[in-house]
N, CA, C, O and CB atoms as a CASP TS submission, in Angstrom:
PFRMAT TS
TARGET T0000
AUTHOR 0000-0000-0000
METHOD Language model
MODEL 1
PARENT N/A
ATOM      1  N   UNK     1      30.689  30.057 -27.030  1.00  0.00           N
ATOM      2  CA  UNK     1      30.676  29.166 -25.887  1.00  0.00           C
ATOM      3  C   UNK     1      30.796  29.954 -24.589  1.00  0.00           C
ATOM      4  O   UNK     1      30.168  29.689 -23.565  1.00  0.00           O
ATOM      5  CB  UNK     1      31.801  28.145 -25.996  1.00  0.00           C
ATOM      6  N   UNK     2      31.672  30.956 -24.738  1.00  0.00           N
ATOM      7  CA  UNK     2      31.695  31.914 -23.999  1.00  0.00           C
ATOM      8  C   UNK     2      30.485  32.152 -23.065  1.00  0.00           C
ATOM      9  O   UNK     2      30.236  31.880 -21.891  1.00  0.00           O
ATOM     10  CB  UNK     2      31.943  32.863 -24.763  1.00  0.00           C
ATOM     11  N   UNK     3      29.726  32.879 -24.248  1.00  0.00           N
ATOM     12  CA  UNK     3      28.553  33.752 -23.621  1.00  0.00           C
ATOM     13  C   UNK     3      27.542  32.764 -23.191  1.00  0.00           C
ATOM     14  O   UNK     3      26.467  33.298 -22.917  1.00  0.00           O
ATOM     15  CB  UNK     3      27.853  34.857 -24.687  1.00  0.00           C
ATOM     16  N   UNK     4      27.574  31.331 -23.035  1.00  0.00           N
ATOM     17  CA  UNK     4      26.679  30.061 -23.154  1.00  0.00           C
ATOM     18  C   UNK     4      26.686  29.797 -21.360  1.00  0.00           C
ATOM     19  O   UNK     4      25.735  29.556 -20.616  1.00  0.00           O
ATOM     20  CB  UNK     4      27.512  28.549 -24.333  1.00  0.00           C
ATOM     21  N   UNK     5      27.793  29.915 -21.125  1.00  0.00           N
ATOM     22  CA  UNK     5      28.766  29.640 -19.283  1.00  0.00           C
ATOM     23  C   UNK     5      28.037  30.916 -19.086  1.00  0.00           C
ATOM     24  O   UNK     5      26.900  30.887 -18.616  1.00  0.00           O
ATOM     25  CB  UNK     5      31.115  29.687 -18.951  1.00  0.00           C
ATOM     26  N   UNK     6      28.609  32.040 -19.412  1.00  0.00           N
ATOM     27  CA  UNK     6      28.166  33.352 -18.968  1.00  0.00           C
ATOM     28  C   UNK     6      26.898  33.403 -18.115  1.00  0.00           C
ATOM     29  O   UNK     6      26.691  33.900 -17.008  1.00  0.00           O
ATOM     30  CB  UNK     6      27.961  34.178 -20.132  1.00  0.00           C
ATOM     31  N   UNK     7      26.130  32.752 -18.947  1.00  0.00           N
ATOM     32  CA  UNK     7      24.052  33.022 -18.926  1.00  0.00           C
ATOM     33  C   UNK     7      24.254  31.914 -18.153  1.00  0.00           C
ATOM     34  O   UNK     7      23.442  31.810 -17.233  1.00  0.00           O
ATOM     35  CB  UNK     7      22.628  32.835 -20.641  1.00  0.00           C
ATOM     36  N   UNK     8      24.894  31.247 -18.216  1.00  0.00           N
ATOM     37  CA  UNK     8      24.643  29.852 -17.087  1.00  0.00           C
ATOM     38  C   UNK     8      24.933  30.250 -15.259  1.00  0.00           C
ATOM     39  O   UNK     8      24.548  29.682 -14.237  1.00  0.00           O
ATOM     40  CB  UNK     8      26.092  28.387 -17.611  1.00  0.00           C
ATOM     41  N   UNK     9      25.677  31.327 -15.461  1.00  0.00           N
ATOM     42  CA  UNK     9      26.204  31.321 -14.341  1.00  0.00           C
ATOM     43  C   UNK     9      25.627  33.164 -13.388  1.00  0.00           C
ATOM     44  O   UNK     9      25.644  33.691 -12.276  1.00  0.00           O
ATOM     45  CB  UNK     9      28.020  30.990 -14.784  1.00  0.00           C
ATOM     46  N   UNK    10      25.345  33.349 -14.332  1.00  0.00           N
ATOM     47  CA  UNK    10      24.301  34.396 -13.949  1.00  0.00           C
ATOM     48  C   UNK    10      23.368  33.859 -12.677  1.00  0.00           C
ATOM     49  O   UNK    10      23.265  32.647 -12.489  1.00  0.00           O
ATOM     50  CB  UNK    10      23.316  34.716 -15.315  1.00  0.00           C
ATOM     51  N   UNK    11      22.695  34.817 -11.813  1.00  0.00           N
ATOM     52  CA  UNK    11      21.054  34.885 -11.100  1.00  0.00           C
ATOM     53  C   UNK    11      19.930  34.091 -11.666  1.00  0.00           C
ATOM     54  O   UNK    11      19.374  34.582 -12.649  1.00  0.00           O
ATOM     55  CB  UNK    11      20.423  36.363 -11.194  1.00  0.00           C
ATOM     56  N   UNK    12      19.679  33.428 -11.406  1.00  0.00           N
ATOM     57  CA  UNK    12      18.101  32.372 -11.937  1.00  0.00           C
ATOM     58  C   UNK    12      17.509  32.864 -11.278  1.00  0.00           C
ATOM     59  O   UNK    12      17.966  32.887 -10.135  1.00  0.00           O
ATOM     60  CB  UNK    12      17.778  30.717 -11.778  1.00  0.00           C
ATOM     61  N   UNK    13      15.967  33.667 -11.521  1.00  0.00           N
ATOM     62  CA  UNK    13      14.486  33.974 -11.149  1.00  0.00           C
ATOM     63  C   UNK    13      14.002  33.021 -10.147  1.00  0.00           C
ATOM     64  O   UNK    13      14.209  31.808 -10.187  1.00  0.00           O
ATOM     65  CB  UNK    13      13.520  33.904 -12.388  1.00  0.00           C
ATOM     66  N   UNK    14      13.342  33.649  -9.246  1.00  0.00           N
ATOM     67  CA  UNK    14      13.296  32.750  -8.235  1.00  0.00           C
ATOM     68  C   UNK    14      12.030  31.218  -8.673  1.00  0.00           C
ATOM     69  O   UNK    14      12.136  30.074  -8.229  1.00  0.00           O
ATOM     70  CB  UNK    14      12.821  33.827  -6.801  1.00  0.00           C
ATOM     71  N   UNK    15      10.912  31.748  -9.663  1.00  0.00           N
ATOM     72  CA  UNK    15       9.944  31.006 -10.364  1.00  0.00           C
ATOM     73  C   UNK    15      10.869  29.414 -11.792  1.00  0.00           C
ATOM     74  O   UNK    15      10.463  28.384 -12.330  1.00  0.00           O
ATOM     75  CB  UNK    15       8.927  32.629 -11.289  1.00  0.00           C
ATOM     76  N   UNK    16      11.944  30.066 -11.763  1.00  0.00           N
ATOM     77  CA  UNK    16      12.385  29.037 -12.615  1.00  0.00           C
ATOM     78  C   UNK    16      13.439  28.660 -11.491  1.00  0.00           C
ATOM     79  O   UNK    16      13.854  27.558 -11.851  1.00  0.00           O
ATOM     80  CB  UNK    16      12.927  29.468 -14.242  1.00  0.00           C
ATOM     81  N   UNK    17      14.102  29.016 -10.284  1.00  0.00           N
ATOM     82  CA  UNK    17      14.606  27.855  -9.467  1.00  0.00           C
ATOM     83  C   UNK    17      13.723  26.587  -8.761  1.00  0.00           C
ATOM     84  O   UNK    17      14.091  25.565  -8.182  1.00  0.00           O
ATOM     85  CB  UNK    17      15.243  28.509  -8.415  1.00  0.00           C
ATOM     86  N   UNK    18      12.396  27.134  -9.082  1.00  0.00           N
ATOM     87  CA  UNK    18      11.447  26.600  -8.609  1.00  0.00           C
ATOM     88  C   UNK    18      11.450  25.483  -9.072  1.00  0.00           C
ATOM     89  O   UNK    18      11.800  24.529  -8.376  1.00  0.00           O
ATOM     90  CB  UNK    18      10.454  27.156  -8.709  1.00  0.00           C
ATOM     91  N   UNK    19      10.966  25.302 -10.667  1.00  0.00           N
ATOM     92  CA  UNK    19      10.910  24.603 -11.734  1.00  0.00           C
ATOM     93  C   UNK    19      12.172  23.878 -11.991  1.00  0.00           C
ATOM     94  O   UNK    19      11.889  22.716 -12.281  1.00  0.00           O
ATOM     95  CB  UNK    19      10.541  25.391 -12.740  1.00  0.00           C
ATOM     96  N   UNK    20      13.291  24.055 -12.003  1.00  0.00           N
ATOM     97  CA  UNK    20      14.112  23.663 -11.821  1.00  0.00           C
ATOM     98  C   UNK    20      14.575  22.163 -10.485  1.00  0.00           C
ATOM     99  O   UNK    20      15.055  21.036 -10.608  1.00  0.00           O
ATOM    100  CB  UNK    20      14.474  24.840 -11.829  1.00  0.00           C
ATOM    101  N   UNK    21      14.208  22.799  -9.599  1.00  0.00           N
ATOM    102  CA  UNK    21      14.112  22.260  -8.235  1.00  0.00           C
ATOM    103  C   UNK    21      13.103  20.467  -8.561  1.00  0.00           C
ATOM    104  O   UNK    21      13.525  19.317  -8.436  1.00  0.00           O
ATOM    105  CB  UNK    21      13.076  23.743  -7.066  1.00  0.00           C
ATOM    106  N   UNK    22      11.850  20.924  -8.951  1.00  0.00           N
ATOM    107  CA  UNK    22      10.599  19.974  -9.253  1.00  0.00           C
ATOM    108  C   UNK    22      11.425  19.110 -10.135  1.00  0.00           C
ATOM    109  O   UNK    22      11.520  17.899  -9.935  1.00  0.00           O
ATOM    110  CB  UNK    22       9.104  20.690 -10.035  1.00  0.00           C
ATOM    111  N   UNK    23      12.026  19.727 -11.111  1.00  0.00           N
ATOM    112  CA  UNK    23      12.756  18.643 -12.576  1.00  0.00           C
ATOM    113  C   UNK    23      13.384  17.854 -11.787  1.00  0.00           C
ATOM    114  O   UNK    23      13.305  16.626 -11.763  1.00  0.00           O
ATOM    115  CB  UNK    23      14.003  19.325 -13.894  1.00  0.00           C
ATOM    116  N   UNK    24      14.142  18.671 -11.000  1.00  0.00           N
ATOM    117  CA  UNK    24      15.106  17.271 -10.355  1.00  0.00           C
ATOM    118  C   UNK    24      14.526  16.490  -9.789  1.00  0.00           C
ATOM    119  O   UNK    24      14.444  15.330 -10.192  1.00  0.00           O
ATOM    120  CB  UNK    24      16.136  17.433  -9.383  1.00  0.00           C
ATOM    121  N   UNK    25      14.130  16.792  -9.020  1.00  0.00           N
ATOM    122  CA  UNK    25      12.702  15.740  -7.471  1.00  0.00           C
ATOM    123  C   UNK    25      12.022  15.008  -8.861  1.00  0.00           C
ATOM    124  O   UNK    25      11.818  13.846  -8.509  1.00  0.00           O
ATOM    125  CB  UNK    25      10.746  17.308  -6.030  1.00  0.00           C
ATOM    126  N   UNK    26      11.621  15.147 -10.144  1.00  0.00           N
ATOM    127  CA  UNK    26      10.962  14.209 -10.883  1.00  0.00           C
ATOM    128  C   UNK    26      12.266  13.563 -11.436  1.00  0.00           C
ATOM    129  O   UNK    26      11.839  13.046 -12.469  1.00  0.00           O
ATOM    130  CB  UNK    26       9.858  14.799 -11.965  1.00  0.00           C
ATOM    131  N   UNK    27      12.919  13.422 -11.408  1.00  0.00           N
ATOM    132  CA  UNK    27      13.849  12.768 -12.229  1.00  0.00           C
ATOM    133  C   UNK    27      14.872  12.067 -11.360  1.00  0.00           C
ATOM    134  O   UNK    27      15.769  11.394 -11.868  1.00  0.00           O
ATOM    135  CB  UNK    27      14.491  13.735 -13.174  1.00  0.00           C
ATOM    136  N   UNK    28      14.719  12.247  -9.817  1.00  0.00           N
ATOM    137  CA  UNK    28      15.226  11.368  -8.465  1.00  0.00           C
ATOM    138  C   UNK    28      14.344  10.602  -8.607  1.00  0.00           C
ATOM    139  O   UNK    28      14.714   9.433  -8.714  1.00  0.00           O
ATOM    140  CB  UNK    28      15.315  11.937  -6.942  1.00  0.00           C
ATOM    141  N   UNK    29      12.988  10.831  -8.666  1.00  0.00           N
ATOM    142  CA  UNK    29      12.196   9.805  -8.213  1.00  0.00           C
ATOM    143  C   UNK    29      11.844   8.345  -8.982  1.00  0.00           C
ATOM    144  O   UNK    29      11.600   7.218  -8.550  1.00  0.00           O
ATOM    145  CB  UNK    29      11.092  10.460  -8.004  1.00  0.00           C
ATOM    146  N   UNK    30      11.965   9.090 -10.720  1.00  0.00           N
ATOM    147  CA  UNK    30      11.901   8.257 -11.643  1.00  0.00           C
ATOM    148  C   UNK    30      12.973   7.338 -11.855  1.00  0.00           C
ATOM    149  O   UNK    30      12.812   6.303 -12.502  1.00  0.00           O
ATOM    150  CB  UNK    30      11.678   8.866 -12.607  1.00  0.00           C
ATOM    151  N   UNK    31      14.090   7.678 -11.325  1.00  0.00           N
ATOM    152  CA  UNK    31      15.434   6.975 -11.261  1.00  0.00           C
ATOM    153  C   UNK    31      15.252   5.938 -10.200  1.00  0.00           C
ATOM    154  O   UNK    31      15.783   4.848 -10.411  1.00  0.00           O
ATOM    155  CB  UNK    31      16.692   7.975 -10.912  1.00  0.00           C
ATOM    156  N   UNK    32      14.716   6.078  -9.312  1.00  0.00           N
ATOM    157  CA  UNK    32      14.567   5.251  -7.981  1.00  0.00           C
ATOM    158  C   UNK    32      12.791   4.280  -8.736  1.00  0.00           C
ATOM    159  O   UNK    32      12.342   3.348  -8.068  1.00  0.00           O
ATOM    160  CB  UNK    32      14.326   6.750  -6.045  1.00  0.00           C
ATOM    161  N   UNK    33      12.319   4.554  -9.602  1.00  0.00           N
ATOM    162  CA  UNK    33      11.464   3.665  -9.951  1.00  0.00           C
ATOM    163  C   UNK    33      11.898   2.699 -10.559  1.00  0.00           C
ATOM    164  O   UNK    33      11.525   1.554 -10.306  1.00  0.00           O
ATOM    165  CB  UNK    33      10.625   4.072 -10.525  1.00  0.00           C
ATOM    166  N   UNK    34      13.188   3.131 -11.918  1.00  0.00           N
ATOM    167  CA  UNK    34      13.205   2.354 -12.982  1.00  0.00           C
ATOM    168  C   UNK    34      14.663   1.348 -12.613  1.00  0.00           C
ATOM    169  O   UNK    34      15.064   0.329 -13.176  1.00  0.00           O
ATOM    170  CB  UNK    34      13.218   3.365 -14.438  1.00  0.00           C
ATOM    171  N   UNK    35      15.251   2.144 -11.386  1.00  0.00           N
ATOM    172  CA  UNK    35      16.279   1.018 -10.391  1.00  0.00           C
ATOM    173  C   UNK    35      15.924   0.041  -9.621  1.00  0.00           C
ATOM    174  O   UNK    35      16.681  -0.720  -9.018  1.00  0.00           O
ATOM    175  CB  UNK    35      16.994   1.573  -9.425  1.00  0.00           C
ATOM    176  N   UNK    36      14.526   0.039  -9.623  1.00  0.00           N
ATOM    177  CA  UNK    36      13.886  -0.498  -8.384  1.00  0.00           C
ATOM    178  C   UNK    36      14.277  -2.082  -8.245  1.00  0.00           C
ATOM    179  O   UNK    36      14.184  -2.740  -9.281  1.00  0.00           O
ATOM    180  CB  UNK    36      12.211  -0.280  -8.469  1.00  0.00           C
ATOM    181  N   UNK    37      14.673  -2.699  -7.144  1.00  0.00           N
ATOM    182  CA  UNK    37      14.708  -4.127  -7.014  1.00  0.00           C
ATOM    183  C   UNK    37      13.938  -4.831  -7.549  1.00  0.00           C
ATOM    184  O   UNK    37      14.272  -5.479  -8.541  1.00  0.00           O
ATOM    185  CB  UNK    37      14.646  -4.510  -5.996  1.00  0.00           C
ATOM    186  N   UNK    38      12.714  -4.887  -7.034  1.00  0.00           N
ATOM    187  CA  UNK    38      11.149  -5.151  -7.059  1.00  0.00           C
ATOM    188  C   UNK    38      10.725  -5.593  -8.560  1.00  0.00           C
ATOM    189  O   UNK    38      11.280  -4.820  -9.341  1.00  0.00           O
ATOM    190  CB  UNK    38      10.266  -3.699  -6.598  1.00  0.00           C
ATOM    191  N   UNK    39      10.108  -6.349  -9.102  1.00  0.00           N
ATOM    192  CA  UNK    39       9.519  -6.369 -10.550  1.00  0.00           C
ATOM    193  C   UNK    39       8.032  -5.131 -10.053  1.00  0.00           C
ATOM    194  O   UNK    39       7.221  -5.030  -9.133  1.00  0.00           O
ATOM    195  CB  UNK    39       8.950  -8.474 -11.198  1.00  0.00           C
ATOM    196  N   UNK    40       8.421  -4.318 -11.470  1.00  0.00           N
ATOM    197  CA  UNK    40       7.407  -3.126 -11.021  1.00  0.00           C
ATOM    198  C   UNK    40       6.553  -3.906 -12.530  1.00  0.00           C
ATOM    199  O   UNK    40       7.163  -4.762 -13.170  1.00  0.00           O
ATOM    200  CB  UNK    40       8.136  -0.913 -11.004  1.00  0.00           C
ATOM    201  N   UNK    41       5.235  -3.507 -12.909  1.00  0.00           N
ATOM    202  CA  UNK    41       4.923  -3.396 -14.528  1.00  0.00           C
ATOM    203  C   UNK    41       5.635  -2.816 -15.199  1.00  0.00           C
ATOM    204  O   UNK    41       6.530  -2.245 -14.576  1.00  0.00           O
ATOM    205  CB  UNK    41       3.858  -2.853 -14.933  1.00  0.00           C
ATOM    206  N   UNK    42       5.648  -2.668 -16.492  1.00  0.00           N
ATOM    207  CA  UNK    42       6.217  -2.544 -17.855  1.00  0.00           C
ATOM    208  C   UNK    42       5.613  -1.036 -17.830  1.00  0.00           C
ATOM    209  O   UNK    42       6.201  -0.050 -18.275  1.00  0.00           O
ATOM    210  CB  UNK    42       5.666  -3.760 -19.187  1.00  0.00           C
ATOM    211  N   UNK    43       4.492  -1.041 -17.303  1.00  0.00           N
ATOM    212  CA  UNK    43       3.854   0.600 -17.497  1.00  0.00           C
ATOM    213  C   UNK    43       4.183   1.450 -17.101  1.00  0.00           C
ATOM    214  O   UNK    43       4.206   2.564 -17.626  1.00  0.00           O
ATOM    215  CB  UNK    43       2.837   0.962 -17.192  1.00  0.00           C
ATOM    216  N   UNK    44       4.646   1.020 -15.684  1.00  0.00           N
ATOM    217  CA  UNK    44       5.017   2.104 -14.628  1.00  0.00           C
ATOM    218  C   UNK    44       6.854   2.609 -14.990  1.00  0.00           C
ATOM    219  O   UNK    44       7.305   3.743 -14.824  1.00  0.00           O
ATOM    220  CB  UNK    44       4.773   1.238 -12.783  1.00  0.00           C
ATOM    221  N   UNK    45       7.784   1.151 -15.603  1.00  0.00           N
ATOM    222  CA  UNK    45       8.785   1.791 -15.815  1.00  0.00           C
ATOM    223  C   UNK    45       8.696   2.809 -17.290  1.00  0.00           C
ATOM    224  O   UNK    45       9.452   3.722 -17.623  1.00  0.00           O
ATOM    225  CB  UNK    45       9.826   0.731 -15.767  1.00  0.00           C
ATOM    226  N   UNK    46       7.593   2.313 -17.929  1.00  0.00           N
ATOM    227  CA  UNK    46       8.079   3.143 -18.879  1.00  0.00           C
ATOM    228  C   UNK    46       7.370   4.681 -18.516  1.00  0.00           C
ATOM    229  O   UNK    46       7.880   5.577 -19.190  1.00  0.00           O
ATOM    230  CB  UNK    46       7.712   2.492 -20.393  1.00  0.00           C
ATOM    231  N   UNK    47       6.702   4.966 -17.935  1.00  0.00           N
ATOM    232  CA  UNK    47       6.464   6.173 -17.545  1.00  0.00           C
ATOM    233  C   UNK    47       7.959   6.862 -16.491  1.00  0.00           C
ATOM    234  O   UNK    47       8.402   8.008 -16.413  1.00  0.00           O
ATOM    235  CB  UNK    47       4.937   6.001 -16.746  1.00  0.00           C
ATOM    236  N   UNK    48       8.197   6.146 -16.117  1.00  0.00           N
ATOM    237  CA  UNK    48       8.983   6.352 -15.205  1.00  0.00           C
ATOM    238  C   UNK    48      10.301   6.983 -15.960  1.00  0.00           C
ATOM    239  O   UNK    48      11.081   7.747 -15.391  1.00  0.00           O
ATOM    240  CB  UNK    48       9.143   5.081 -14.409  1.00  0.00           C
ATOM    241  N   UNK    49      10.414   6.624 -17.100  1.00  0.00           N
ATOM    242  CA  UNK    49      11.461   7.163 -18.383  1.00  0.00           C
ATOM    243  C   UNK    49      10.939   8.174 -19.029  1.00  0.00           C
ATOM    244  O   UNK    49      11.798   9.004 -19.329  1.00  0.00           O
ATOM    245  CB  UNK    49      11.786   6.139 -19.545  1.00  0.00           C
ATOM    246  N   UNK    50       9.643   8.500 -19.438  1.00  0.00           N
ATOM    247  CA  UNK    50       8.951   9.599 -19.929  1.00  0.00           C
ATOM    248  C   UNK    50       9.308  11.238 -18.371  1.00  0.00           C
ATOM    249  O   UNK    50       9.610  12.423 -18.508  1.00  0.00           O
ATOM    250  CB  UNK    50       6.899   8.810 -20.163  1.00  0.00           C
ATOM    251  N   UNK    51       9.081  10.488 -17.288  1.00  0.00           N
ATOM    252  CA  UNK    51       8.964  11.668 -16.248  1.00  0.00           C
ATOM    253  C   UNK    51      10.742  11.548 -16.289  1.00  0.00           C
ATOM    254  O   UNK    51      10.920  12.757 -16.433  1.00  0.00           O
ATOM    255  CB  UNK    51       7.891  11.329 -14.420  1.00  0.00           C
ATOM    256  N   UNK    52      11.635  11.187 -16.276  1.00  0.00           N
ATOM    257  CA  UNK    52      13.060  11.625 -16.118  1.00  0.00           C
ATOM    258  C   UNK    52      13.451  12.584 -17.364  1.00  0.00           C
ATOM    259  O   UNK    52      14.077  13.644 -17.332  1.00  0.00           O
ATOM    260  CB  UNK    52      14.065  10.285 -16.052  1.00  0.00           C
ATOM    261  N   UNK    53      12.856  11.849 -18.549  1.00  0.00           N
ATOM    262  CA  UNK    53      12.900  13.094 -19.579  1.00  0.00           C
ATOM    263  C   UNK    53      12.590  14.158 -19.408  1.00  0.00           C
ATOM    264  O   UNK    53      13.379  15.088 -19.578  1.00  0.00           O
ATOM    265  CB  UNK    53      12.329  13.045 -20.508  1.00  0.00           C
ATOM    266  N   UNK    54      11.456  14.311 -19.054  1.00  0.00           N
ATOM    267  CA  UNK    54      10.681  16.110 -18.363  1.00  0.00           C
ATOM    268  C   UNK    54      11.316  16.906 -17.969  1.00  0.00           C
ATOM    269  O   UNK    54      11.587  18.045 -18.350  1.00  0.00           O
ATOM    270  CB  UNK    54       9.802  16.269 -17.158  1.00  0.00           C
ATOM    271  N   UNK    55      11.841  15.774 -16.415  1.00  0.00           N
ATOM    272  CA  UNK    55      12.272  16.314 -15.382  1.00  0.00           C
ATOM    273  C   UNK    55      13.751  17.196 -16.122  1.00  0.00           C
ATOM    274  O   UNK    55      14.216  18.329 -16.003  1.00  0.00           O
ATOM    275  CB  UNK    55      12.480  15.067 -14.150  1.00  0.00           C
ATOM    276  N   UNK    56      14.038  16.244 -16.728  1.00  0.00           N
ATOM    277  CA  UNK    56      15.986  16.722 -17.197  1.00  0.00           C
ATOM    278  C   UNK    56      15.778  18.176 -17.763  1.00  0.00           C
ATOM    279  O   UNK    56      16.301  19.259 -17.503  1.00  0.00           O
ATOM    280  CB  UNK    56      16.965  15.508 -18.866  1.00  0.00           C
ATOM    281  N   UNK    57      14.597  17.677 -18.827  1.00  0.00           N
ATOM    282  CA  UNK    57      14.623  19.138 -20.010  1.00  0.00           C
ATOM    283  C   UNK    57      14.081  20.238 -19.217  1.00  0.00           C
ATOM    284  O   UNK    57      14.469  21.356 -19.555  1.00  0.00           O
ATOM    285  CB  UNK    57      13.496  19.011 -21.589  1.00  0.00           C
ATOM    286  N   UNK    58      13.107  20.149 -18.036  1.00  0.00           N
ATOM    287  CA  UNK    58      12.348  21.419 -17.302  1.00  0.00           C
ATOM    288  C   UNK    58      13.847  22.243 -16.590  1.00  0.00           C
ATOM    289  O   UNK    58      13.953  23.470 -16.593  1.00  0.00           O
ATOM    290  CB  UNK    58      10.933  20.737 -15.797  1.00  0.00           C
ATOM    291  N   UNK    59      14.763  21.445 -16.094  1.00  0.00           N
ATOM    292  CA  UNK    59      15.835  21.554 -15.162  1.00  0.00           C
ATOM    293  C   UNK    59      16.918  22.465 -15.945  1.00  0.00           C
ATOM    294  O   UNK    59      17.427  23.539 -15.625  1.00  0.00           O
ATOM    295  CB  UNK    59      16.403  20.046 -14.709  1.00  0.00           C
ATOM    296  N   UNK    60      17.091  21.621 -17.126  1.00  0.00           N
ATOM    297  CA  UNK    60      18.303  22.240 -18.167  1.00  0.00           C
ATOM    298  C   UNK    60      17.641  23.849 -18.841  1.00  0.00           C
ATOM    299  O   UNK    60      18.232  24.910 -19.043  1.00  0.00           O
ATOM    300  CB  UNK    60      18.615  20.843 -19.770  1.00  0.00           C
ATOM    301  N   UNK    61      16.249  23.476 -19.050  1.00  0.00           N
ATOM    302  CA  UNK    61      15.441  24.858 -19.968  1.00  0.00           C
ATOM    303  C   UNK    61      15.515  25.749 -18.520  1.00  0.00           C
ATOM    304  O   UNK    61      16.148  26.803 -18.583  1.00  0.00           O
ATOM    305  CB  UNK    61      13.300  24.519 -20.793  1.00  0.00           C
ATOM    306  N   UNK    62      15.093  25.493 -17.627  1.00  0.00           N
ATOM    307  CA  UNK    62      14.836  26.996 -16.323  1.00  0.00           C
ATOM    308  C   UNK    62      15.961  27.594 -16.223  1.00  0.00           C
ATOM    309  O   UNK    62      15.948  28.805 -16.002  1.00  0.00           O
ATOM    310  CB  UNK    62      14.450  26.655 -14.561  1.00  0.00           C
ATOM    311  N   UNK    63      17.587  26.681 -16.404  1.00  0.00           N
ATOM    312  CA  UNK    63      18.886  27.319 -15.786  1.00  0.00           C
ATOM    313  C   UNK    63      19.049  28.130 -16.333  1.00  0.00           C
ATOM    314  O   UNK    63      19.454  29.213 -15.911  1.00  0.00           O
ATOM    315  CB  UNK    63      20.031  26.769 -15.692  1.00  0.00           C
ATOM    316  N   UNK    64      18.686  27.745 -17.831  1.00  0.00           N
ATOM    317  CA  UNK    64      18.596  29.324 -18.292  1.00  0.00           C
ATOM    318  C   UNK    64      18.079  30.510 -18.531  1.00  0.00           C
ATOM    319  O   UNK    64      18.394  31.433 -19.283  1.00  0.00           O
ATOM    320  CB  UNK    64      18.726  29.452 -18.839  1.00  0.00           C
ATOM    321  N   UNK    65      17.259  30.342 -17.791  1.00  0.00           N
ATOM    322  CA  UNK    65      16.826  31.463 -17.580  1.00  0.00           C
ATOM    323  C   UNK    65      17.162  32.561 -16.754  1.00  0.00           C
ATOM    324  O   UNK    65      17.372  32.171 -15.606  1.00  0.00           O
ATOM    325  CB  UNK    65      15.995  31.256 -17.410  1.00  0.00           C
ATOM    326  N   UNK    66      17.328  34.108 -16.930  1.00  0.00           N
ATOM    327  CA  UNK    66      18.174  34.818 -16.052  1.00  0.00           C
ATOM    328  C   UNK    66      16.950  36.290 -16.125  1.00  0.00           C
ATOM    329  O   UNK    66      16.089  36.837 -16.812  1.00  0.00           O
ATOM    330  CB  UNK    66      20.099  35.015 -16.744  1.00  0.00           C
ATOM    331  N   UNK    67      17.786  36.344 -14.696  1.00  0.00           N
ATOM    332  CA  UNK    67      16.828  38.003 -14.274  1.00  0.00           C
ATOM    333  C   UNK    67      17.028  39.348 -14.644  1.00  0.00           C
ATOM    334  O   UNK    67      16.363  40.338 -14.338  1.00  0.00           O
ATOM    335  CB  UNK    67      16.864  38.376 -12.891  1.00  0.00           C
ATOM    336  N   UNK    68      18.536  39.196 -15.693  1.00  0.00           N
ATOM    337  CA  UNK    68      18.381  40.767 -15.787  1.00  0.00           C
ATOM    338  C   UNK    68      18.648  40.971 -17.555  1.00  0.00           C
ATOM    339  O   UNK    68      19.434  41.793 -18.025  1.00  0.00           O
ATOM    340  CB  UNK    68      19.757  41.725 -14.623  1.00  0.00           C
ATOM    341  N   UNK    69      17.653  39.856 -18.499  1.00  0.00           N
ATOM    342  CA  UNK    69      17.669  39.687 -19.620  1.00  0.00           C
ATOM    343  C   UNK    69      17.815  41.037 -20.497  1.00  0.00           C
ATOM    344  O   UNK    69      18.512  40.975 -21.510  1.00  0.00           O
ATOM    345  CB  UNK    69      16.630  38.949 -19.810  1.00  0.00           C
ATOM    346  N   UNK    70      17.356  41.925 -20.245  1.00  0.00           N
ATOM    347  CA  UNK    70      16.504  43.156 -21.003  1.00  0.00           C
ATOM    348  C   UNK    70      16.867  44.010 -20.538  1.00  0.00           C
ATOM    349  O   UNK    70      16.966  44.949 -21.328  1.00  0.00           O
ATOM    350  CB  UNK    70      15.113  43.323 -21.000  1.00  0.00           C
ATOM    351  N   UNK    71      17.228  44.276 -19.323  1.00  0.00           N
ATOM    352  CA  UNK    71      17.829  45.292 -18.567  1.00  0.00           C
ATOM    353  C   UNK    71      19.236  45.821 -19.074  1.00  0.00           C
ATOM    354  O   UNK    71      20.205  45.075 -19.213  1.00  0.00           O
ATOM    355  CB  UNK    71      17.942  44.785 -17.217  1.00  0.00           C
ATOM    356  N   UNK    72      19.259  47.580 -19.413  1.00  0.00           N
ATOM    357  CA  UNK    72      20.564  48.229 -19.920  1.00  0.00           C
ATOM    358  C   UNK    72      21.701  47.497 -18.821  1.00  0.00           C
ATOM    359  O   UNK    72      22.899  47.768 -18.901  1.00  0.00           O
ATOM    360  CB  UNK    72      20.492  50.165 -19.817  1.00  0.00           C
TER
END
């Protein structure tokens, strides 16, 4: 568990803060669809649950990613 925080808390690559960044902005936005006041279609919320999924897993998979993997 240790070494799990460790890698978490490490430097993120600037290409996966990127990706990271987008997950969230898709997964604000999809949240603000499927909250919406408004009767939206049935289509749009359920996409709207498919893109928060993405968004979460693109967000959670980039954090971990770190810059000095391989390096002595």
């Amino acid at each position: 568990m240790k070494k799990i925080i460790q890698r978490l808390q490490e430097p993120t690559p600037r290409f996966f803060r990127k990706i990271r960044n987008y997950g969230l902005v898709l997964t604000t936005i999809s949240a603000v669809i499927t909250t919406a006041v408004i009767p939206l279609p049935a289509v749009l919320i359920t996409l709207a649950g498919y893109t928060a999924l993405a968004g979460g897993i693109a967000s959670a998979l980039s954090q971990t990613a770190v810059e000095n993997e391989g390096k002595p």
